[in-house]
Amino acid sequence: MQSIIFMGTPQFSVPVLEGLINKGYEIKAVVTQPDKKVGRKQKITKTPAKIAAEAHDIPVYQPIKLSGSPEMAELIGMHADFIVTAAYGQFLPTKFLNSVKIAAVNVHGSLLPKYRGGAPIQYALLNGDKETGITIMEMVKKMDAGDIYAQKALKIEPDDNAGTVFEKLSYLGRDLLLETLPKIADGTVVKTPQDPEKVVFSPNIKKEQEKITTEMSASEANNLIRALNPDPGAYLMVKGKRLKVWKSEVAEDSSSLEAGCVVDNKKRFALSFADNSVLNLLELQPAGKKKMEVKNFLNGQGKKYAPGEKIVDD
């Protein structure tokens, strides 16, 4: 069985790595991002890929920057058959990509050439797409621009968020990679170049994109909430305070109220948005509080607001 240098960082990469291990591939090394400080206590936290690698006694490399590093020289010296990346998070130098015997392969969470970049799953949800998928592609120095080895689509369900789609795609990516690697190795795979006219980019989500505004329709706000769950979360500014919204649904009714007003705070917590649309907020997190179901919110802070009152700050 061939040898692999595996490169990945978040939970998305773990099923892919474990699938390769279980299939009998020799994993010479796992390369992942450096450990980071997480949470209020700034606790140093290992990446999910590192945790998985250590559980299987696989050597772990965590260069701050791979290019020109001693780690890269050591990895090149391993003479692996494949490099496999799955949400690693750094550009890979051409010298490194060309060092393997067979191919450098990427497991990407979209149907390329749509959504090249670091946030393909989030943008699929942001844009209200009905499907996404996995692409197994040849790695080149230009971001997500390599030829396509294989693709498989995944339906996006109405109640999906970034977390659920990430999980589904990680397993889909695992299975499609395991189907495709033998074909790459024996030369029977047919590569398809990406159409440059159909390229769409999905850059990493910026802080300013996390805010829900009254210029959005209820559908646009709902898509943003889904796209940013479980991290970092979308929020409203309500009476000068941040209110995170983790789950919502577009209401069937409409409202003639100005956008940002309370439509109902009795049996539900519903706000008006652009185009007379209404959004039901289902799971919320007031500043300094834990996440809560809407019924708990309505028994507390939600009582302050009156139907018809504008509470959302633009």
PDB file of C-alpha atoms in Angstrom:
ATOM      1  CA  MET A   1       0.000   0.000   0.000  1.00  0.00           C
ATOM      2  CA  GLN A   2       1.231   3.515  -0.800  1.00  0.00           C
ATOM      3  CA  SER A   3       2.610   6.010   1.719  1.00  0.00           C
ATOM      4  CA  ILE A   4       1.013   9.396   2.458  1.00  0.00           C
ATOM      5  CA  ILE A   5       1.924  12.700   4.056  1.00  0.00           C
ATOM      6  CA  PHE A   6      -1.419  13.918   5.388  1.00  0.00           C
ATOM      7  CA  MET A   7      -2.139  17.611   5.924  1.00  0.00           C
ATOM      8  CA  GLY A   8      -5.236  18.822   7.754  1.00  0.00           C
ATOM      9  CA  THR A   9      -6.328  20.862  10.742  1.00  0.00           C
ATOM     10  CA  PRO A  10     -10.047  20.995  11.752  1.00  0.00           C
ATOM     11  CA  GLN A  11     -12.518  18.210  12.523  1.00  0.00           C
ATOM     12  CA  PHE A  12     -13.348  18.039   8.798  1.00  0.00           C
ATOM     13  CA  SER A  13      -9.967  16.383   8.209  1.00  0.00           C
ATOM     14  CA  VAL A  14     -10.278  13.691  10.886  1.00  0.00           C
ATOM     15  CA  PRO A  15     -12.618  11.198   9.120  1.00  0.00           C
ATOM     16  CA  VAL A  16     -10.458  11.534   6.001  1.00  0.00           C
ATOM     17  CA  LEU A  17      -7.291  10.741   7.971  1.00  0.00           C
ATOM     18  CA  GLU A  18      -8.867   7.864   9.857  1.00  0.00           C
ATOM     19  CA  GLY A  19     -10.298   6.461   6.630  1.00  0.00           C
ATOM     20  CA  LEU A  20      -6.805   6.326   5.117  1.00  0.00           C
ATOM     21  CA  ILE A  21      -5.419   4.667   8.255  1.00  0.00           C
ATOM     22  CA  ASN A  22      -8.197   2.061   8.318  1.00  0.00           C
ATOM     23  CA  LYS A  23      -7.665   1.323   4.617  1.00  0.00           C
ATOM     24  CA  GLY A  24      -4.062   0.430   5.341  1.00  0.00           C
ATOM     25  CA  TYR A  25      -2.213   3.376   3.850  1.00  0.00           C
ATOM     26  CA  GLU A  26       1.104   4.176   5.512  1.00  0.00           C
ATOM     27  CA  ILE A  27       0.788   7.653   7.022  1.00  0.00           C
ATOM     28  CA  LYS A  28       4.363   8.882   7.274  1.00  0.00           C
ATOM     29  CA  ALA A  29       3.407  12.182   8.934  1.00  0.00           C
ATOM     30  CA  VAL A  30       0.514  14.459   9.766  1.00  0.00           C
ATOM     31  CA  VAL A  31       1.096  18.154   9.150  1.00  0.00           C
ATOM     32  CA  THR A  32      -1.294  20.531  10.922  1.00  0.00           C
ATOM     33  CA  GLN A  33      -1.500  24.133  12.066  1.00  0.00           C
ATOM     34  CA  PRO A  34       0.223  25.131  15.341  1.00  0.00           C
ATOM     35  CA  ASP A  35      -1.720  24.710  18.578  1.00  0.00           C
ATOM     36  CA  LYS A  36      -3.758  27.798  19.480  1.00  0.00           C
ATOM     37  CA  LYS A  37      -5.062  29.516  22.585  1.00  0.00           C
ATOM     38  CA  VAL A  38      -8.810  29.013  22.817  1.00  0.00           C
ATOM     39  CA  GLY A  39     -11.575  30.467  24.969  1.00  0.00           C
ATOM     40  CA  ARG A  40     -11.595  32.992  27.787  1.00  0.00           C
ATOM     41  CA  LYS A  41      -8.886  31.131  29.678  1.00  0.00           C
ATOM     42  CA  GLN A  42      -6.701  31.046  26.531  1.00  0.00           C
ATOM     43  CA  LYS A  43      -5.971  27.365  26.993  1.00  0.00           C
ATOM     44  CA  ILE A  44      -3.479  25.928  24.499  1.00  0.00           C
ATOM     45  CA  THR A  45      -5.535  23.518  22.385  1.00  0.00           C
ATOM     46  CA  LYS A  46      -4.383  20.851  19.951  1.00  0.00           C
ATOM     47  CA  THR A  47      -5.951  20.700  16.493  1.00  0.00           C
ATOM     48  CA  PRO A  48      -8.380  17.816  15.873  1.00  0.00           C
ATOM     49  CA  ALA A  49      -5.985  16.400  13.254  1.00  0.00           C
ATOM     50  CA  LYS A  50      -3.141  16.376  15.790  1.00  0.00           C
ATOM     51  CA  ILE A  51      -5.277  14.593  18.368  1.00  0.00           C
ATOM     52  CA  ALA A  52      -6.199  11.930  15.798  1.00  0.00           C
ATOM     53  CA  ALA A  53      -2.574  11.526  14.692  1.00  0.00           C
ATOM     54  CA  GLU A  54      -1.305  11.113  18.249  1.00  0.00           C
ATOM     55  CA  ALA A  55      -3.964   8.474  18.913  1.00  0.00           C
ATOM     56  CA  HIS A  56      -2.365   6.413  16.132  1.00  0.00           C
ATOM     57  CA  ASP A  57       1.249   7.255  17.080  1.00  0.00           C
ATOM     58  CA  ILE A  58       1.832   9.146  13.828  1.00  0.00           C
ATOM     59  CA  PRO A  59       4.550  11.843  13.825  1.00  0.00           C
ATOM     60  CA  VAL A  60       3.082  15.376  13.847  1.00  0.00           C
ATOM     61  CA  TYR A  61       4.603  18.469  12.249  1.00  0.00           C
ATOM     62  CA  GLN A  62       3.304  21.983  13.000  1.00  0.00           C
ATOM     63  CA  PRO A  63       5.366  24.601  11.160  1.00  0.00           C
ATOM     64  CA  ILE A  64       4.116  28.187  11.468  1.00  0.00           C
ATOM     65  CA  LYS A  65       4.989  28.512   7.789  1.00  0.00           C
ATOM     66  CA  LEU A  66       5.786  25.439   5.740  1.00  0.00           C
ATOM     67  CA  SER A  67       7.687  27.139   2.924  1.00  0.00           C
ATOM     68  CA  GLY A  68      11.449  27.096   3.531  1.00  0.00           C
ATOM     69  CA  SER A  69      11.095  25.430   6.925  1.00  0.00           C
ATOM     70  CA  PRO A  70      13.241  22.594   8.310  1.00  0.00           C
ATOM     71  CA  GLU A  71      10.008  20.598   8.567  1.00  0.00           C
ATOM     72  CA  MET A  72       9.424  20.877   4.811  1.00  0.00           C
ATOM     73  CA  ALA A  73      12.923  19.596   4.073  1.00  0.00           C
ATOM     74  CA  GLU A  74      12.322  16.638   6.369  1.00  0.00           C
ATOM     75  CA  LEU A  75       8.936  15.901   4.772  1.00  0.00           C
ATOM     76  CA  ILE A  76      10.442  16.007   1.262  1.00  0.00           C
ATOM     77  CA  GLY A  77      13.037  13.516   2.433  1.00  0.00           C
ATOM     78  CA  MET A  78      10.292  11.014   3.293  1.00  0.00           C
ATOM     79  CA  HIS A  79       9.714  10.350  -0.455  1.00  0.00           C
ATOM     80  CA  ALA A  80       6.001   9.662   0.056  1.00  0.00           C
ATOM     81  CA  ASP A  81       3.754   8.438  -2.745  1.00  0.00           C
ATOM     82  CA  PHE A  82       1.006  10.988  -2.024  1.00  0.00           C
ATOM     83  CA  ILE A  83       0.375  14.252  -0.273  1.00  0.00           C
ATOM     84  CA  VAL A  84      -3.270  14.390   0.829  1.00  0.00           C
ATOM     85  CA  THR A  85      -4.673  17.652   2.168  1.00  0.00           C
ATOM     86  CA  ALA A  86      -8.073  18.235   3.777  1.00  0.00           C
ATOM     87  CA  ALA A  87      -8.571  21.767   5.113  1.00  0.00           C
ATOM     88  CA  TYR A  88      -4.930  22.276   6.064  1.00  0.00           C
ATOM     89  CA  GLY A  89      -4.951  26.074   5.929  1.00  0.00           C
ATOM     90  CA  GLN A  90      -1.681  27.052   4.212  1.00  0.00           C
ATOM     91  CA  PHE A  91      -0.405  27.345   0.657  1.00  0.00           C
ATOM     92  CA  LEU A  92       1.996  24.534  -0.264  1.00  0.00           C
ATOM     93  CA  PRO A  93       5.178  25.341  -2.201  1.00  0.00           C
ATOM     94  CA  THR A  94       5.568  23.826  -5.679  1.00  0.00           C
ATOM     95  CA  LYS A  95       8.832  22.186  -4.601  1.00  0.00           C
ATOM     96  CA  PHE A  96       6.954  20.301  -1.906  1.00  0.00           C
ATOM     97  CA  LEU A  97       4.013  19.370  -4.178  1.00  0.00           C
ATOM     98  CA  ASN A  98       6.421  17.986  -6.769  1.00  0.00           C
ATOM     99  CA  SER A  99       8.372  15.923  -4.244  1.00  0.00           C
ATOM    100  CA  VAL A 100       5.930  13.006  -4.057  1.00  0.00           C
ATOM    101  CA  LYS A 101       6.124   9.967  -6.315  1.00  0.00           C
ATOM    102  CA  ILE A 102       2.497   9.879  -7.519  1.00  0.00           C
ATOM    103  CA  ALA A 103       0.397  12.987  -6.778  1.00  0.00           C
ATOM    104  CA  ALA A 104      -0.558  15.750  -4.357  1.00  0.00           C
ATOM    105  CA  VAL A 105      -4.308  15.533  -3.805  1.00  0.00           C
ATOM    106  CA  ASN A 106      -6.771  17.846  -2.078  1.00  0.00           C
ATOM    107  CA  VAL A 107     -10.178  17.026  -0.576  1.00  0.00           C
ATOM    108  CA  HIS A 108     -12.186  20.236  -1.058  1.00  0.00           C
ATOM    109  CA  GLY A 109     -15.633  20.989   0.376  1.00  0.00           C
ATOM    110  CA  SER A 110     -17.378  22.300  -2.746  1.00  0.00           C
ATOM    111  CA  LEU A 111     -18.153  21.451  -6.346  1.00  0.00           C
ATOM    112  CA  LEU A 112     -15.236  23.272  -7.949  1.00  0.00           C
ATOM    113  CA  PRO A 113     -14.740  25.645  -9.673  1.00  0.00           C
ATOM    114  CA  LYS A 114     -17.501  27.073  -7.459  1.00  0.00           C
ATOM    115  CA  TYR A 115     -16.231  28.266  -4.082  1.00  0.00           C
ATOM    116  CA  ARG A 116     -12.472  28.202  -4.260  1.00  0.00           C
ATOM    117  CA  GLY A 117     -10.979  29.397  -0.987  1.00  0.00           C
ATOM    118  CA  GLY A 118     -11.222  28.937   2.742  1.00  0.00           C
ATOM    119  CA  ALA A 119     -14.983  29.087   3.382  1.00  0.00           C
ATOM    120  CA  PRO A 120     -16.778  27.054   0.686  1.00  0.00           C
ATOM    121  CA  ILE A 121     -19.347  25.524   3.020  1.00  0.00           C
ATOM    122  CA  GLN A 122     -20.228  28.847   4.623  1.00  0.00           C
ATOM    123  CA  TYR A 123     -20.754  30.512   1.246  1.00  0.00           C
ATOM    124  CA  ALA A 124     -22.949  27.690  -0.029  1.00  0.00           C
ATOM    125  CA  LEU A 125     -25.248  28.332   2.948  1.00  0.00           C
ATOM    126  CA  LEU A 126     -24.947  32.122   2.744  1.00  0.00           C
ATOM    127  CA  ASN A 127     -26.092  32.026  -0.850  1.00  0.00           C
ATOM    128  CA  GLY A 128     -28.974  29.663  -0.163  1.00  0.00           C
ATOM    129  CA  ASP A 129     -27.603  26.893  -2.396  1.00  0.00           C
ATOM    130  CA  LYS A 130     -29.608  23.690  -2.570  1.00  0.00           C
ATOM    131  CA  GLU A 131     -26.539  21.495  -2.969  1.00  0.00           C
ATOM    132  CA  THR A 132     -22.820  21.409  -2.366  1.00  0.00           C
ATOM    133  CA  GLY A 133     -20.354  18.564  -2.566  1.00  0.00           C
ATOM    134  CA  ILE A 134     -16.813  17.254  -2.524  1.00  0.00           C
ATOM    135  CA  THR A 135     -14.094  17.659  -5.115  1.00  0.00           C
ATOM    136  CA  ILE A 136     -10.988  15.494  -5.202  1.00  0.00           C
ATOM    137  CA  MET A 137      -8.455  17.590  -7.100  1.00  0.00           C
ATOM    138  CA  GLU A 138      -4.842  17.748  -8.112  1.00  0.00           C
ATOM    139  CA  MET A 139      -2.931  20.296  -6.063  1.00  0.00           C
ATOM    140  CA  VAL A 140      -1.158  23.169  -7.779  1.00  0.00           C
ATOM    141  CA  LYS A 141       0.338  26.332  -6.303  1.00  0.00           C
ATOM    142  CA  LYS A 142      -2.653  28.468  -7.367  1.00  0.00           C
ATOM    143  CA  MET A 143      -5.484  28.223  -4.823  1.00  0.00           C
ATOM    144  CA  ASP A 144      -7.886  25.352  -5.545  1.00  0.00           C
ATOM    145  CA  ALA A 145      -7.161  25.611  -9.273  1.00  0.00           C
ATOM    146  CA  GLY A 146      -5.937  22.085 -10.031  1.00  0.00           C
ATOM    147  CA  ASP A 147      -7.565  19.564 -12.335  1.00  0.00           C
ATOM    148  CA  ILE A 148     -10.505  17.593 -10.949  1.00  0.00           C
ATOM    149  CA  TYR A 149     -10.149  13.864 -10.324  1.00  0.00           C
ATOM    150  CA  ALA A 150     -13.650  13.228  -8.961  1.00  0.00           C
ATOM    151  CA  GLN A 151     -16.731  14.997  -7.598  1.00  0.00           C
ATOM    152  CA  LYS A 152     -19.843  14.024  -5.665  1.00  0.00           C
ATOM    153  CA  ALA A 153     -22.810  16.242  -4.809  1.00  0.00           C
ATOM    154  CA  LEU A 154     -24.609  16.563  -1.462  1.00  0.00           C
ATOM    155  CA  LYS A 155     -28.095  17.977  -0.963  1.00  0.00           C
ATOM    156  CA  ILE A 156     -28.306  20.831   1.546  1.00  0.00           C
ATOM    157  CA  GLU A 157     -31.322  20.322   3.798  1.00  0.00           C
ATOM    158  CA  PRO A 158     -33.374  23.313   5.068  1.00  0.00           C
ATOM    159  CA  ASP A 159     -32.276  22.676   8.672  1.00  0.00           C
ATOM    160  CA  ASP A 160     -28.582  22.217   7.822  1.00  0.00           C
ATOM    161  CA  ASN A 161     -25.983  24.609   9.186  1.00  0.00           C
ATOM    162  CA  ALA A 162     -22.233  24.843   8.632  1.00  0.00           C
ATOM    163  CA  GLY A 163     -21.578  22.266  11.346  1.00  0.00           C
ATOM    164  CA  THR A 164     -23.896  19.605   9.926  1.00  0.00           C
ATOM    165  CA  VAL A 165     -22.703  20.181   6.347  1.00  0.00           C
ATOM    166  CA  PHE A 166     -19.050  20.028   7.446  1.00  0.00           C
ATOM    167  CA  GLU A 167     -19.699  16.668   9.094  1.00  0.00           C
ATOM    168  CA  LYS A 168     -21.565  15.209   6.119  1.00  0.00           C
ATOM    169  CA  LEU A 169     -18.918  16.404   3.678  1.00  0.00           C
ATOM    170  CA  SER A 170     -16.058  15.043   5.768  1.00  0.00           C
ATOM    171  CA  TYR A 171     -17.445  11.517   5.431  1.00  0.00           C
ATOM    172  CA  LEU A 172     -18.368  12.015   1.788  1.00  0.00           C
ATOM    173  CA  GLY A 173     -14.829  13.285   1.192  1.00  0.00           C
ATOM    174  CA  ARG A 174     -13.354  10.266   2.957  1.00  0.00           C
ATOM    175  CA  ASP A 175     -15.321   7.820   0.820  1.00  0.00           C
ATOM    176  CA  LEU A 176     -14.684   9.615  -2.469  1.00  0.00           C
ATOM    177  CA  LEU A 177     -10.953   9.901  -1.722  1.00  0.00           C
ATOM    178  CA  LEU A 178     -10.679   6.184  -0.942  1.00  0.00           C
ATOM    179  CA  GLU A 179     -12.438   5.416  -4.252  1.00  0.00           C
ATOM    180  CA  THR A 180     -10.210   7.775  -6.203  1.00  0.00           C
ATOM    181  CA  LEU A 181      -6.677   7.210  -4.859  1.00  0.00           C
ATOM    182  CA  PRO A 182      -6.275   3.719  -6.407  1.00  0.00           C
ATOM    183  CA  LYS A 183      -7.336   5.121  -9.798  1.00  0.00           C
ATOM    184  CA  ILE A 184      -4.761   7.895  -9.507  1.00  0.00           C
ATOM    185  CA  ALA A 185      -2.109   5.366  -8.519  1.00  0.00           C
ATOM    186  CA  ASP A 186      -2.772   3.043 -11.470  1.00  0.00           C
ATOM    187  CA  GLY A 187      -3.271   5.852 -13.973  1.00  0.00           C
ATOM    188  CA  THR A 188      -6.897   5.062 -14.852  1.00  0.00           C
ATOM    189  CA  VAL A 189      -8.374   8.311 -13.517  1.00  0.00           C
ATOM    190  CA  VAL A 190      -9.454  10.945 -16.051  1.00  0.00           C
ATOM    191  CA  LYS A 191      -8.594  14.492 -14.962  1.00  0.00           C
ATOM    192  CA  THR A 192     -10.927  17.358 -15.890  1.00  0.00           C
ATOM    193  CA  PRO A 193      -9.610  20.948 -16.055  1.00  0.00           C
ATOM    194  CA  GLN A 194     -11.687  23.574 -14.232  1.00  0.00           C
ATOM    195  CA  ASP A 195     -13.618  26.055 -16.359  1.00  0.00           C
ATOM    196  CA  PRO A 196     -12.069  29.465 -15.548  1.00  0.00           C
ATOM    197  CA  GLU A 197     -15.298  31.248 -16.524  1.00  0.00           C
ATOM    198  CA  LYS A 198     -17.204  29.479 -13.740  1.00  0.00           C
ATOM    199  CA  VAL A 199     -14.793  30.251 -10.904  1.00  0.00           C
ATOM    200  CA  VAL A 200     -16.419  31.623  -7.722  1.00  0.00           C
ATOM    201  CA  PHE A 201     -14.327  32.517  -4.661  1.00  0.00           C
ATOM    202  CA  SER A 202     -15.196  31.988  -0.991  1.00  0.00           C
ATOM    203  CA  PRO A 203     -12.729  33.959   1.136  1.00  0.00           C
ATOM    204  CA  ASN A 204     -12.646  33.463   4.896  1.00  0.00           C
ATOM    205  CA  ILE A 205     -15.533  35.089   6.761  1.00  0.00           C
ATOM    206  CA  LYS A 206     -14.682  38.545   8.114  1.00  0.00           C
ATOM    207  CA  LYS A 207     -15.826  40.011  11.439  1.00  0.00           C
ATOM    208  CA  GLU A 208     -18.098  42.539   9.754  1.00  0.00           C
ATOM    209  CA  GLN A 209     -19.965  39.718   7.985  1.00  0.00           C
ATOM    210  CA  GLU A 210     -21.164  38.290  11.298  1.00  0.00           C
ATOM    211  CA  LYS A 211     -23.725  41.049  11.897  1.00  0.00           C
ATOM    212  CA  ILE A 212     -27.366  40.553  10.944  1.00  0.00           C
ATOM    213  CA  THR A 213     -28.767  43.822   9.584  1.00  0.00           C
ATOM    214  CA  THR A 214     -32.282  45.064   8.897  1.00  0.00           C
ATOM    215  CA  GLU A 215     -31.353  45.541   5.239  1.00  0.00           C
ATOM    216  CA  MET A 216     -31.481  41.770   4.910  1.00  0.00           C
ATOM    217  CA  SER A 217     -34.602  39.807   4.145  1.00  0.00           C
ATOM    218  CA  ALA A 218     -35.600  37.121   6.642  1.00  0.00           C
ATOM    219  CA  SER A 219     -34.271  34.505   4.223  1.00  0.00           C
ATOM    220  CA  GLU A 220     -30.877  36.247   3.942  1.00  0.00           C
ATOM    221  CA  ALA A 221     -30.644  36.580   7.726  1.00  0.00           C
ATOM    222  CA  ASN A 222     -31.574  32.924   8.172  1.00  0.00           C
ATOM    223  CA  ASN A 223     -28.897  31.872   5.674  1.00  0.00           C
ATOM    224  CA  LEU A 224     -26.278  33.915   7.541  1.00  0.00           C
ATOM    225  CA  ILE A 225     -27.271  32.324  10.854  1.00  0.00           C
ATOM    226  CA  ARG A 226     -26.965  28.828   9.340  1.00  0.00           C
ATOM    227  CA  ALA A 227     -23.632  29.661   7.699  1.00  0.00           C
ATOM    228  CA  LEU A 228     -22.048  30.877  10.946  1.00  0.00           C
ATOM    229  CA  ASN A 229     -23.274  28.071  13.210  1.00  0.00           C
ATOM    230  CA  PRO A 230     -21.347  26.664  15.107  1.00  0.00           C
ATOM    231  CA  ASP A 231     -18.560  29.209  14.644  1.00  0.00           C
ATOM    232  CA  PRO A 232     -18.308  32.175  15.013  1.00  0.00           C
ATOM    233  CA  GLY A 233     -22.073  32.815  15.196  1.00  0.00           C
ATOM    234  CA  ALA A 234     -24.212  35.598  13.746  1.00  0.00           C
ATOM    235  CA  TYR A 235     -25.574  38.401  15.883  1.00  0.00           C
ATOM    236  CA  LEU A 236     -28.053  41.262  16.081  1.00  0.00           C
ATOM    237  CA  MET A 237     -27.482  44.516  17.900  1.00  0.00           C
ATOM    238  CA  VAL A 238     -30.533  44.859  20.151  1.00  0.00           C
ATOM    239  CA  LYS A 239     -30.847  48.060  22.170  1.00  0.00           C
ATOM    240  CA  GLY A 240     -27.076  48.509  22.051  1.00  0.00           C
ATOM    241  CA  LYS A 241     -26.277  44.957  23.148  1.00  0.00           C
ATOM    242  CA  ARG A 242     -25.139  41.983  21.108  1.00  0.00           C
ATOM    243  CA  LEU A 243     -27.638  39.142  20.753  1.00  0.00           C
ATOM    244  CA  LYS A 244     -26.279  36.040  19.062  1.00  0.00           C
ATOM    245  CA  VAL A 245     -28.725  33.959  17.078  1.00  0.00           C
ATOM    246  CA  TRP A 246     -27.842  30.296  16.634  1.00  0.00           C
ATOM    247  CA  LYS A 247     -31.025  29.002  15.073  1.00  0.00           C
ATOM    248  CA  SER A 248     -33.943  30.568  13.242  1.00  0.00           C
ATOM    249  CA  GLU A 249     -36.602  29.950  10.630  1.00  0.00           C
ATOM    250  CA  VAL A 250     -38.299  32.104   8.027  1.00  0.00           C
ATOM    251  CA  ALA A 251     -41.889  32.695   9.132  1.00  0.00           C
ATOM    252  CA  GLU A 252     -44.811  32.012   6.813  1.00  0.00           C
ATOM    253  CA  ASP A 253     -46.466  35.336   7.638  1.00  0.00           C
ATOM    254  CA  SER A 254     -45.415  38.834   6.574  1.00  0.00           C
ATOM    255  CA  SER A 255     -45.332  42.160   8.384  1.00  0.00           C
ATOM    256  CA  SER A 256     -45.947  45.785   7.449  1.00  0.00           C
ATOM    257  CA  LEU A 257     -43.763  46.941  10.346  1.00  0.00           C
ATOM    258  CA  GLU A 258     -40.490  48.730   9.795  1.00  0.00           C
ATOM    259  CA  ALA A 259     -37.569  46.298   9.616  1.00  0.00           C
ATOM    260  CA  GLY A 260     -36.128  45.528  13.057  1.00  0.00           C
ATOM    261  CA  CYS A 261     -39.409  45.554  14.965  1.00  0.00           C
ATOM    262  CA  VAL A 262     -40.917  42.922  17.243  1.00  0.00           C
ATOM    263  CA  VAL A 263     -43.732  41.137  15.412  1.00  0.00           C
ATOM    264  CA  ASP A 264     -44.547  38.731  18.233  1.00  0.00           C
ATOM    265  CA  ASN A 265     -43.036  37.940  21.636  1.00  0.00           C
ATOM    266  CA  LYS A 266     -45.789  35.810  23.129  1.00  0.00           C
ATOM    267  CA  LYS A 267     -45.762  32.345  21.529  1.00  0.00           C
ATOM    268  CA  ARG A 268     -42.628  33.073  19.495  1.00  0.00           C
ATOM    269  CA  PHE A 269     -39.932  35.724  19.161  1.00  0.00           C
ATOM    270  CA  ALA A 270     -40.417  37.109  15.672  1.00  0.00           C
ATOM    271  CA  LEU A 271     -38.745  40.142  14.098  1.00  0.00           C
ATOM    272  CA  SER A 272     -39.551  42.054  10.917  1.00  0.00           C
ATOM    273  CA  PHE A 273     -36.996  42.243   8.144  1.00  0.00           C
ATOM    274  CA  ALA A 274     -36.721  43.795   4.686  1.00  0.00           C
ATOM    275  CA  ASP A 275     -39.371  43.091   2.036  1.00  0.00           C
ATOM    276  CA  ASN A 276     -42.045  42.642   4.749  1.00  0.00           C
ATOM    277  CA  SER A 277     -40.500  39.321   5.726  1.00  0.00           C
ATOM    278  CA  VAL A 278     -40.484  37.857   9.233  1.00  0.00           C
ATOM    279  CA  LEU A 279     -37.891  35.738  11.018  1.00  0.00           C
ATOM    280  CA  ASN A 280     -38.588  33.492  13.998  1.00  0.00           C
ATOM    281  CA  LEU A 281     -35.606  33.325  16.361  1.00  0.00           C
ATOM    282  CA  LEU A 282     -35.368  29.850  17.899  1.00  0.00           C
ATOM    283  CA  GLU A 283     -32.065  29.685  19.792  1.00  0.00           C
ATOM    284  CA  LEU A 284     -30.435  32.806  21.219  1.00  0.00           C
ATOM    285  CA  GLN A 285     -27.529  33.926  23.355  1.00  0.00           C
ATOM    286  CA  PRO A 286     -27.706  37.330  25.057  1.00  0.00           C
ATOM    287  CA  ALA A 287     -24.379  38.991  25.878  1.00  0.00           C
ATOM    288  CA  GLY A 288     -22.734  37.288  28.858  1.00  0.00           C
ATOM    289  CA  LYS A 289     -25.265  34.423  28.894  1.00  0.00           C
ATOM    290  CA  LYS A 290     -25.354  30.847  27.683  1.00  0.00           C
ATOM    291  CA  LYS A 291     -27.278  29.681  24.637  1.00  0.00           C
ATOM    292  CA  MET A 292     -30.980  29.269  25.339  1.00  0.00           C
ATOM    293  CA  GLU A 293     -34.161  28.100  23.682  1.00  0.00           C
ATOM    294  CA  VAL A 294     -36.530  30.866  22.669  1.00  0.00           C
ATOM    295  CA  LYS A 295     -39.078  29.928  25.375  1.00  0.00           C
ATOM    296  CA  ASN A 296     -36.465  30.619  28.064  1.00  0.00           C
ATOM    297  CA  PHE A 297     -35.550  33.902  26.410  1.00  0.00           C
ATOM    298  CA  LEU A 298     -39.214  34.960  26.316  1.00  0.00           C
ATOM    299  CA  ASN A 299     -39.583  34.161  30.030  1.00  0.00           C
ATOM    300  CA  GLY A 300     -36.710  36.542  30.770  1.00  0.00           C
ATOM    301  CA  GLN A 301     -35.209  39.259  28.608  1.00  0.00           C
ATOM    302  CA  GLY A 302     -37.846  38.897  25.896  1.00  0.00           C
ATOM    303  CA  LYS A 303     -40.520  40.292  28.234  1.00  0.00           C
ATOM    304  CA  LYS A 304     -38.948  43.763  27.957  1.00  0.00           C
ATOM    305  CA  TYR A 305     -39.997  44.211  24.365  1.00  0.00           C
ATOM    306  CA  ALA A 306     -43.434  45.122  23.068  1.00  0.00           C
ATOM    307  CA  PRO A 307     -44.966  44.067  19.751  1.00  0.00           C
ATOM    308  CA  GLY A 308     -44.426  46.854  17.213  1.00  0.00           C
ATOM    309  CA  GLU A 309     -41.331  48.202  19.032  1.00  0.00           C
ATOM    310  CA  LYS A 310     -38.165  48.640  16.994  1.00  0.00           C
ATOM    311  CA  ILE A 311     -35.372  46.960  18.921  1.00  0.00           C
ATOM    312  CA  VAL A 312     -32.709  46.185  16.301  1.00  0.00           C
ATOM    313  CA  ASP A 313     -29.954  48.784  15.903  1.00  0.00           C
ATOM    314  CA  ASP A 314     -28.731  49.268  12.341  1.00  0.00           C
TER     315      ASP A 314
END
